[in-house]
Short mmCIF file of C-alpha atoms and ligand atoms in Angstrom, two decimals:
data_model
loop_
_atom_site.label_atom_id
_atom_site.label_comp_id
_atom_site.label_asym_id
_atom_site.label_seq_id
_atom_site.Cartn_x
_atom_site.Cartn_y
_atom_site.Cartn_z
CA UNK A 188 0.00 0.00 0.00
CA UNK A 189 1.29 3.44 -0.96
CA UNK A 190 0.51 6.61 1.00
CA UNK A 191 1.30 9.93 -0.66
CA UNK A 192 1.49 13.13 1.40
CA UNK A 193 1.37 16.47 -0.41
CA UNK A 194 2.09 19.57 1.64
CA UNK A 195 2.98 23.20 1.29
CA UNK A 196 5.44 24.63 3.77
CA UNK A 197 9.00 25.44 4.73
CA UNK A 198 11.71 22.82 4.20
CA UNK A 199 12.50 22.91 7.93
CA UNK A 200 9.14 24.11 9.20
CA UNK A 201 6.56 22.57 11.50
CA UNK A 202 4.33 20.96 8.89
CA UNK A 203 7.04 18.81 7.35
CA UNK A 204 7.58 17.09 10.72
CA UNK A 205 3.82 16.60 11.22
CA UNK A 206 3.73 15.01 7.76
CA UNK A 207 6.67 12.75 8.57
CA UNK A 208 5.13 11.68 11.88
CA UNK A 209 1.86 10.79 10.12
CA UNK A 210 3.79 8.83 7.46
CA UNK A 211 5.72 6.94 10.14
CA UNK A 212 2.37 5.91 11.70
CA UNK A 213 1.18 4.83 8.23
CA UNK A 214 4.28 2.63 7.86
CA UNK A 215 3.76 1.10 11.31
CA UNK A 216 0.14 0.35 10.35
CA UNK A 217 1.16 -1.53 7.21
CA UNK A 218 1.89 0.96 4.41
CA UNK A 219 4.85 -0.44 2.49
CA UNK A 220 5.57 2.75 0.56
CA UNK A 221 5.34 6.41 1.54
CA UNK A 222 5.99 9.51 -0.55
CA UNK A 223 6.39 13.03 0.82
CA UNK A 224 6.04 15.95 -1.60
CA UNK A 225 6.60 19.62 -0.79
CA UNK A 226 4.75 21.82 -3.28
CA UNK A 227 7.47 24.45 -2.73
CA UNK A 228 9.94 22.05 -4.45
CA UNK A 229 7.76 21.85 -7.57
CA UNK A 230 6.98 24.15 -10.44
CA UNK A 231 3.17 24.26 -10.63
CA UNK A 232 1.96 27.18 -12.72
CA UNK A 233 -1.34 28.99 -12.12
CA UNK A 234 -4.31 27.88 -14.25
CA UNK A 235 -4.84 30.29 -17.17
CA UNK A 236 -8.50 29.33 -17.84
CA UNK A 237 -7.81 28.35 -21.46
CA UNK A 238 -10.45 25.58 -21.14
CA UNK A 239 -8.36 23.02 -23.06
CA UNK A 240 -8.97 20.52 -20.22
CA UNK A 241 -12.73 21.11 -20.33
CA UNK A 242 -12.84 20.69 -24.11
CA UNK A 243 -10.73 17.55 -23.84
CA UNK A 244 -13.35 16.06 -21.52
CA UNK A 245 -16.46 17.33 -23.30
CA UNK A 246 -15.42 16.85 -26.96
CA UNK A 247 -14.10 13.35 -27.82
CA UNK A 248 -12.67 14.66 -31.10
CA UNK A 249 -10.53 17.35 -29.41
CA UNK A 250 -6.92 16.32 -28.92
CA UNK A 251 -5.52 19.42 -27.20
CA UNK A 252 -4.06 19.30 -23.71
CA UNK A 253 -3.16 21.72 -20.94
CA UNK A 254 -0.56 24.06 -22.48
CA UNK A 255 1.24 24.64 -19.17
CA UNK A 256 4.59 22.88 -19.07
CA UNK A 257 5.43 22.21 -15.44
CA UNK A 258 5.42 19.46 -12.77
CA UNK A 259 1.65 18.88 -12.72
CA UNK A 260 1.80 15.66 -14.78
CA UNK A 261 4.45 14.33 -12.39
CA UNK A 262 2.26 15.25 -9.41
CA UNK A 263 -0.73 13.53 -11.04
CA UNK A 264 1.31 10.36 -11.48
CA UNK A 265 2.20 10.37 -7.77
CA UNK A 266 -1.50 10.69 -6.96
CA UNK A 267 -2.58 7.99 -9.43
CA UNK A 268 -0.10 5.54 -7.90
CA UNK A 269 -1.42 6.17 -4.37
CA UNK A 270 -3.80 4.08 -2.27
CA UNK A 271 -4.36 6.79 0.35
CA UNK A 272 -3.63 10.52 0.50
CA UNK A 273 -2.57 13.04 3.11
CA UNK A 274 -2.87 16.77 2.33
CA UNK A 275 -1.27 19.11 4.85
CA UNK A 276 -1.01 22.87 4.86
CA UNK A 277 -0.20 25.76 7.18
CA UNK A 278 -2.34 28.86 7.44
CA UNK A 279 -1.29 31.98 5.55
CA UNK A 280 -3.76 34.78 6.14
CA UNK A 281 -6.44 32.43 7.48
CA UNK A 282 -6.33 29.99 4.56
CA UNK A 283 -4.02 27.64 2.66
CA UNK A 284 -1.06 29.49 1.06
CA UNK A 285 -0.67 30.29 -2.64
CA UNK A 286 1.22 27.17 -3.82
CA UNK A 287 -1.44 24.94 -2.25
CA UNK A 288 -4.26 26.99 -3.74
CA UNK A 289 -2.58 26.94 -7.17
CA UNK A 290 -2.46 23.12 -7.00
CA UNK A 291 -6.18 23.04 -6.07
CA UNK A 292 -7.05 25.28 -9.04
CA UNK A 293 -5.18 22.89 -11.33
CA UNK A 294 -7.26 19.94 -10.05
CA UNK A 295 -10.58 21.24 -11.32
CA UNK A 296 -12.36 20.83 -13.69
CA UNK A 297 -9.63 18.86 -15.51
CA UNK A 298 -9.48 16.23 -12.74
CA UNK A 299 -13.19 16.14 -11.86
CA UNK A 300 -13.97 12.43 -11.55
CA UNK A 301 -17.55 12.85 -12.73
CA UNK A 302 -16.52 14.81 -15.86
CA UNK A 303 -13.77 12.25 -16.46
CA UNK A 304 -16.15 9.30 -16.06
CA UNK A 305 -18.57 10.79 -18.58
CA UNK A 306 -15.75 11.45 -21.05
CA UNK A 307 -14.47 7.91 -20.53
CA UNK A 308 -17.93 6.40 -21.22
CA UNK A 309 -18.41 8.65 -24.29
CA UNK A 310 -15.04 7.63 -25.70
CA UNK A 311 -15.78 3.92 -25.16
CA UNK A 312 -19.23 4.32 -26.74
CA UNK A 313 -17.56 5.78 -29.85
CA UNK A 314 -15.21 2.81 -30.03
CA UNK A 315 -12.24 4.99 -29.05
CA UNK A 316 -9.39 4.03 -26.74
CA UNK A 317 -10.24 6.15 -23.64
CA UNK A 318 -7.93 9.12 -23.10
CA UNK A 319 -8.95 9.24 -19.43
CA UNK A 320 -6.79 7.35 -16.93
CA UNK A 321 -8.93 4.73 -15.14
CA UNK A 322 -6.85 5.08 -12.00
CA UNK A 323 -8.77 8.32 -11.29
CA UNK A 324 -11.89 6.26 -10.60
CA UNK A 325 -10.63 4.59 -7.41
CA UNK A 326 -12.10 6.19 -4.27
CA UNK A 327 -9.11 6.93 -2.06
CA UNK A 328 -9.35 7.77 1.64
CA UNK A 329 -7.82 11.10 2.64
CA UNK A 330 -6.48 12.67 5.83
CA UNK A 331 -6.30 16.49 5.99
CA UNK A 332 -4.01 18.29 8.45
CA UNK A 333 -4.09 22.06 8.95
CA UNK A 334 -1.70 23.89 11.24
CA UNK A 335 -0.68 27.44 12.07
CA UNK A 336 1.11 29.76 14.43
CA UNK A 337 -2.12 30.97 16.07
CA UNK A 338 -5.84 30.19 16.30
CA UNK A 339 -6.67 32.26 13.19
CA UNK A 340 -7.62 29.26 11.07
CA UNK A 341 -11.37 29.43 10.35
CA UNK A 342 -10.82 28.84 6.64
CA UNK A 343 -8.29 26.07 7.22
CA UNK A 344 -10.49 23.07 6.50
CA UNK A 345 -12.53 24.56 3.60
CA UNK A 346 -9.33 25.60 1.80
CA UNK A 347 -7.26 22.47 2.55
CA UNK A 348 -10.03 19.99 1.74
CA UNK A 349 -10.74 21.30 -1.79
CA UNK A 350 -9.09 18.18 -3.40
CA UNK A 351 -12.05 16.14 -2.06
CA UNK A 352 -14.30 17.77 -4.64
CA UNK A 353 -12.63 17.17 -8.03
CA UNK A 354 -10.82 13.97 -7.03
CA UNK A 355 -13.82 12.44 -5.22
CA UNK A 356 -11.68 11.66 -2.17
CA UNK A 357 -13.30 10.14 0.90
CA UNK A 358 -12.35 12.08 4.01
CA UNK A 359 -11.58 9.79 6.98
CA UNK A 360 -10.01 12.36 9.33
CA UNK A 361 -9.18 16.05 9.73
CA UNK A 362 -6.77 17.38 12.33
CA UNK A 363 -6.39 21.03 13.23
CA UNK A 364 -3.16 22.10 14.94
CA UNK A 365 -3.40 25.77 16.00
CA UNK A 366 -0.57 27.32 18.07
CA UNK A 367 1.64 24.60 16.60
CA UNK A 368 4.76 25.19 18.72
CA UNK A 369 5.44 22.08 20.82
CA UNK A 370 2.83 19.94 19.07
CA UNK A 371 5.42 17.24 18.36
CA UNK A 372 6.05 16.81 22.08
CA UNK A 373 2.50 16.99 23.46
CA UNK A 374 -0.72 15.03 23.05
CA UNK A 375 -1.18 16.39 19.52
CA UNK A 376 1.62 14.09 18.34
CA UNK A 377 -0.57 11.15 19.48
CA UNK A 378 -3.45 12.60 17.48
CA UNK A 379 -1.25 12.68 14.36
CA UNK A 380 -0.08 9.09 14.95
CA UNK A 381 -3.69 7.96 15.43
CA UNK A 382 -4.70 9.72 12.19
CA UNK A 383 -1.92 8.01 10.18
CA UNK A 384 -2.89 4.61 11.54
CA UNK A 385 -6.59 5.21 10.86
CA UNK A 386 -5.87 6.28 7.27
CA UNK A 387 -4.09 3.00 6.51
CA UNK A 388 -6.80 0.94 8.23
CA UNK A 389 -9.43 2.71 6.12
CA UNK A 390 -7.43 2.20 2.91
CA UNK A 391 -7.62 -1.55 3.56
CA UNK A 392 -11.45 -1.43 3.61
CA UNK A 393 -13.88 -0.94 0.70
CA UNK A 394 -15.19 2.69 0.52
CA UNK A 395 -18.63 1.82 1.95
CA UNK A 396 -17.07 0.41 5.14
CA UNK A 397 -14.79 3.36 5.88
CA UNK A 398 -15.47 5.73 8.77
CA UNK A 399 -14.59 9.32 9.64
CA UNK A 400 -13.04 9.99 13.07
CA UNK A 401 -12.32 13.75 12.97
CA UNK A 402 -14.33 16.70 14.28
CA UNK A 403 -17.92 16.03 13.13
CA UNK A 404 -18.27 19.71 12.14
CA UNK A 405 -21.60 21.26 11.12
CA UNK A 406 -22.00 19.83 7.61
CA UNK A 407 -22.90 16.14 7.95
CA UNK A 408 -21.41 15.36 4.54
CA UNK A 409 -17.99 17.03 4.44
CA UNK A 410 -17.70 18.02 8.16
CA UNK A 411 -16.90 21.67 7.51
CA UNK A 412 -17.85 24.24 10.14
CA UNK A 413 -17.83 27.15 7.67
CA UNK A 414 -21.32 27.97 6.39
CA UNK A 415 -22.67 30.65 4.06
CA UNK A 416 -25.82 32.30 5.45
CA UNK A 417 -28.38 34.02 3.25
CA UNK A 418 -31.54 35.70 4.50
CA UNK A 419 -33.86 32.95 3.20
CA UNK A 420 -35.49 30.44 5.58
CA UNK A 421 -33.47 27.56 4.18
CA UNK A 422 -30.52 29.84 3.55
CA UNK A 423 -27.62 27.86 4.93
CA UNK A 424 -25.07 26.43 2.54
CA UNK A 425 -21.89 24.55 3.41
CA UNK A 426 -19.06 26.79 2.17
CA UNK A 427 -16.95 23.77 1.18
CA UNK A 428 -19.28 21.22 -0.41
CA UNK A 429 -22.42 23.26 -1.16
CA UNK A 430 -24.89 21.07 0.82
CA UNK A 431 -27.98 23.19 1.56
CA UNK A 432 -29.63 23.20 4.98
CA UNK A 433 -31.62 25.18 7.49
CA UNK A 434 -30.48 26.95 10.61
CA UNK A 435 -32.38 25.62 13.65
CA UNK A 436 -32.42 27.09 17.17
CA UNK A 437 -33.44 24.58 19.83
CA UNK A 438 -33.19 25.16 23.58
CA UNK A 439 -31.01 28.20 22.93
CA UNK A 440 -28.57 26.20 20.82
CA UNK A 441 -27.89 26.71 17.13
CA UNK A 442 -27.58 23.71 14.85
CA UNK A 443 -27.95 23.02 11.16
CA UNK A 444 -30.49 20.64 9.69
CA UNK A 445 -29.93 19.00 6.30
CA UNK A 446 -32.43 16.82 4.43
CA UNK A 447 -31.12 13.57 2.87
CA UNK A 448 -32.03 14.97 -0.61
CA UNK A 449 -29.97 18.13 0.01
CA UNK A 450 -27.07 16.10 1.39
CA UNK A 451 -27.03 13.93 -1.73
CA UNK A 452 -26.30 17.07 -3.78
CA UNK A 453 -23.08 17.86 -1.90
CA UNK A 454 -20.22 18.46 -4.34
CA UNK A 455 -18.04 15.91 -2.56
CA UNK A 456 -20.53 13.25 -3.70
CA UNK A 457 -21.23 11.87 -7.16
CA UNK A 458 -24.81 13.29 -7.08
CA UNK A 459 -23.64 16.87 -6.47
CA UNK A 460 -20.95 16.69 -9.11
CA UNK A 461 -23.46 15.26 -11.61
CA UNK A 462 -25.93 18.07 -10.87
CA UNK A 463 -23.13 20.62 -11.33
CA UNK A 464 -22.24 19.02 -14.68
CA UNK A 465 -25.91 19.17 -15.78
CA UNK A 466 -26.15 22.85 -14.71
CA UNK A 467 -23.02 23.72 -16.72
CA UNK A 468 -24.35 21.93 -19.80
CA UNK A 469 -27.72 23.65 -19.48
CA UNK A 470 -26.09 27.08 -19.16
CA UNK A 471 -23.78 26.23 -22.07
CA UNK A 472 -26.82 25.39 -24.28
CA UNK A 473 -28.59 28.65 -23.28
CA UNK A 474 -25.44 30.73 -23.84
CA UNK A 475 -25.09 29.28 -27.34
CA UNK A 476 -28.41 30.90 -28.33
CA UNK A 477 -27.63 34.39 -26.98
CA UNK A 478 -26.13 37.21 -29.07
CA UNK A 479 -23.24 38.62 -26.99
CA UNK A 480 -22.06 41.20 -29.55
CA UNK A 481 -23.04 44.21 -27.36
CA UNK A 482 -21.11 42.78 -24.42
CA UNK A 483 -18.02 42.23 -26.61
CA UNK A 484 -18.27 45.75 -28.01
CA UNK A 485 -18.45 47.29 -24.51
CA UNK A 486 -15.50 45.12 -23.34
CA UNK A 487 -13.42 46.40 -26.31
CA UNK A 488 -14.37 50.00 -25.56
CA UNK A 489 -13.44 49.59 -21.86
CA UNK A 490 -10.13 47.92 -22.74
CA UNK A 491 -9.14 50.92 -24.84
CA UNK A 492 -10.08 53.35 -22.09
CA UNK A 493 -8.43 51.41 -19.22
CA UNK A 494 -5.33 49.49 -20.39
CA UNK A 495 -3.39 47.50 -17.73
CA UNK A 496 -0.14 48.90 -16.42
CA UNK A 497 2.85 46.63 -15.81
CA UNK A 498 6.48 47.11 -14.84
CA UNK A 499 8.85 47.80 -17.72
CA UNK A 500 11.41 44.97 -17.75
CA UNK A 501 15.16 45.47 -18.24
CA UNK A 502 15.32 49.14 -17.14
C1 FMN B 1379 2.32 35.29 5.35
C2 FMN B 1379 1.99 34.47 6.56
C3 FMN B 1379 0.70 34.48 7.03
C4 FMN B 1379 0.35 33.71 8.14
N1 FMN B 1379 -0.95 33.70 8.56
C5 FMN B 1379 -1.32 32.87 9.56
C6 FMN B 1379 -2.69 32.74 9.92
O1 FMN B 1379 -3.58 33.35 9.35
N2 FMN B 1379 -3.01 31.90 10.93
C7 FMN B 1379 -2.06 31.17 11.60
O2 FMN B 1379 -2.42 30.42 12.49
N3 FMN B 1379 -0.76 31.26 11.26
C8 FMN B 1379 -0.35 32.08 10.26
N4 FMN B 1379 0.96 32.14 9.89
C9 FMN B 1379 1.95 31.31 10.60
C10 FMN B 1379 2.25 30.02 9.85
O3 FMN B 1379 1.07 29.26 9.66
C11 FMN B 1379 3.26 29.19 10.64
O4 FMN B 1379 4.50 29.86 10.63
C12 FMN B 1379 3.45 27.78 10.12
O5 FMN B 1379 4.26 27.07 11.04
C13 FMN B 1379 4.11 27.73 8.75
O6 FMN B 1379 4.14 26.41 8.30
P1 FMN B 1379 5.51 25.58 8.20
O7 FMN B 1379 6.16 25.68 9.56
O8 FMN B 1379 5.08 24.19 7.90
O9 FMN B 1379 6.33 26.17 7.11
C14 FMN B 1379 1.34 32.93 8.81
C15 FMN B 1379 2.65 32.93 8.32
C16 FMN B 1379 2.96 33.68 7.20
C17 FMN B 1379 4.38 33.65 6.68
#
């Protein structure tokens, strides 16, 4: 069994030791191979929204690929060879830092398992050799670890756990390590060891038998505590997975209530991703019938009036 840990952080920082401690626990629990990857050692370029990946998935005749030449293919291969994943990140300004976020951007929609499955089926139906790698379709368990130098970490989980959505990962634990000084020598080290062991135990089980042991959170599907509130009666939406619920006050305590139908539409589940795919197709069909010439004309006019300024190189 192979456990791959991807993290963003300093080469001699706190997180790298938390990652190593978790991997040691994985080895002790039966993992025969572990891989530790620091995103700061890689060259992962920001997504440029060229849509080549979307076209590649939606149009079986299109042979283009992502034009960015960097280490993303190598990183994908590490993921595809894994049986279980650990993603770990510190907090920079209350969320995962840039290199981690850039990796997350590069995972979607190109890596969306539901888009990939549909493309795979379409290609087979046309008698083509599928261009999609079948290894994406395995449901891997994942452990997320977020840490930081203080308690300012409210967006930790919703920013670190983004890979769950495109990759269809199954979260089995989340650990938060605020005020991380000394964590390796107090009870939090035991929590990390327990998490590594649990990850490997879960990887040995089929997806339907796996369990989650982290903070239950507010969202019953993805376990996030960060919710978006609107002023509608049922106006509570999980800020990570999009499950829709209702805010309930009972005996002076606030809790969230989610119907099974709403939970099934969470974006970390197949149903939610399918609905999202249908919505995109529907909008795409509508957009194809609209005349956008006035919008284009105004955009051209504005571009002439407000050109971008950039530094002059080589001065
Ligand atoms: C730009 C910057 C912003 C930071 N913002 C936060 C923050 O919002 N919350 C927090 O708990 N720690 C914050 N920190 C502290 C880091 O999370 C902490 O130093 C952490 O140990 C870095 O991870 P590493 O040791 O694995 O490299 C920040 C550090 C930097 C450099």
